[in-house]
Amino acid sequence: MSTAKAIRTAVSKLPQGKPFTGAHFLKYGTRSAIDRTLSRLVGEGEIQRLAHGVFVRPRTSRFVGAVLPDIHEVVNVIARSNGETVQIHGAEAARRFRLSTQVPTAPVFHTSASSRTIRIAGITVRMIHTSNRRRLQFAGEATGAALSALWYLGKDNVTPEVVATIAAALGPAEFRKLRSAEMPVWMATALATAVRETLHG
């Protein structure tokens, strides 16, 4: 079977709406042959290019047409492809835990790689380098998002009420994992204080 035919067959079996990269098909041929085939599939409308080197089999809705993957899902695919660690930004994490109503003007992520701006399906995404590995703990998990939110809110704004909100959203097992993370003294103290108040409240 030719490289092009093998890739077309493999693409047809991929789930709709799930982003993928050309690396998925390296067993079928050279990088240049893979890129050519994927470009042809984009031209034929079989797949859609989301970002440089990232594609998706379009999933359609009769109400809104093409349904694109979540930006975070695409960023995670890019991160895995590049071997980098990516963490949701604290502002977005705080919003998800309903600790802030501020909506970032553009998606922002912390990354272990270099700072850069990328375009995903026409949306500008900022990737900000951080050398503080503590900020990247449990990346991609709810626990990591909680850590990111705590860093963002800062020492003066992490109250027992804030910790209680995060604990309720995480559940006991994830909250224990959060407390096991490497964190600054002020953050560990805030979590411990909130737990004591809950026990004795």
mmCIF file of C-alpha atoms in Angstrom, residues 132 134-135 137 147 150-151 155 181-191:
data_model
loop_
_atom_site.group_PDB
_atom_site.id
_atom_site.type_symbol
_atom_site.label_atom_id
_atom_site.label_comp_id
_atom_site.label_asym_id
_atom_site.label_seq_id
_atom_site.Cartn_x
_atom_site.Cartn_y
_atom_site.Cartn_z
ATOM 1 C CA ASN A 132 9.378 27.812 37.822
ATOM 2 C CA ARG A 134 6.313 24.346 40.579
ATOM 3 C CA ARG A 135 3.874 26.251 38.359
ATOM 4 C CA GLN A 137 3.009 20.559 38.408
ATOM 5 C CA LEU A 147 -2.400 25.314 41.669
ATOM 6 C CA LEU A 150 -3.770 29.842 43.640
ATOM 7 C CA TRP A 151 -0.564 31.279 42.146
ATOM 8 C CA LYS A 155 -1.049 35.382 49.018
ATOM 9 C CA ALA A 181 2.356 19.539 45.622
ATOM 10 C CA GLU A 182 5.556 21.508 46.020
ATOM 11 C CA MET A 183 4.409 25.045 46.823
ATOM 12 C CA PRO A 184 5.492 28.217 48.614
ATOM 13 C CA VAL A 185 5.016 28.431 52.374
ATOM 14 C CA TRP A 186 2.184 30.959 52.128
ATOM 15 C CA MET A 187 0.161 28.634 49.896
ATOM 16 C CA ALA A 188 0.707 25.556 52.086
ATOM 17 C CA THR A 189 -0.228 27.617 55.144
ATOM 18 C CA ALA A 190 -3.433 28.858 53.486
ATOM 19 C CA LEU A 191 -4.478 25.298 52.646
#
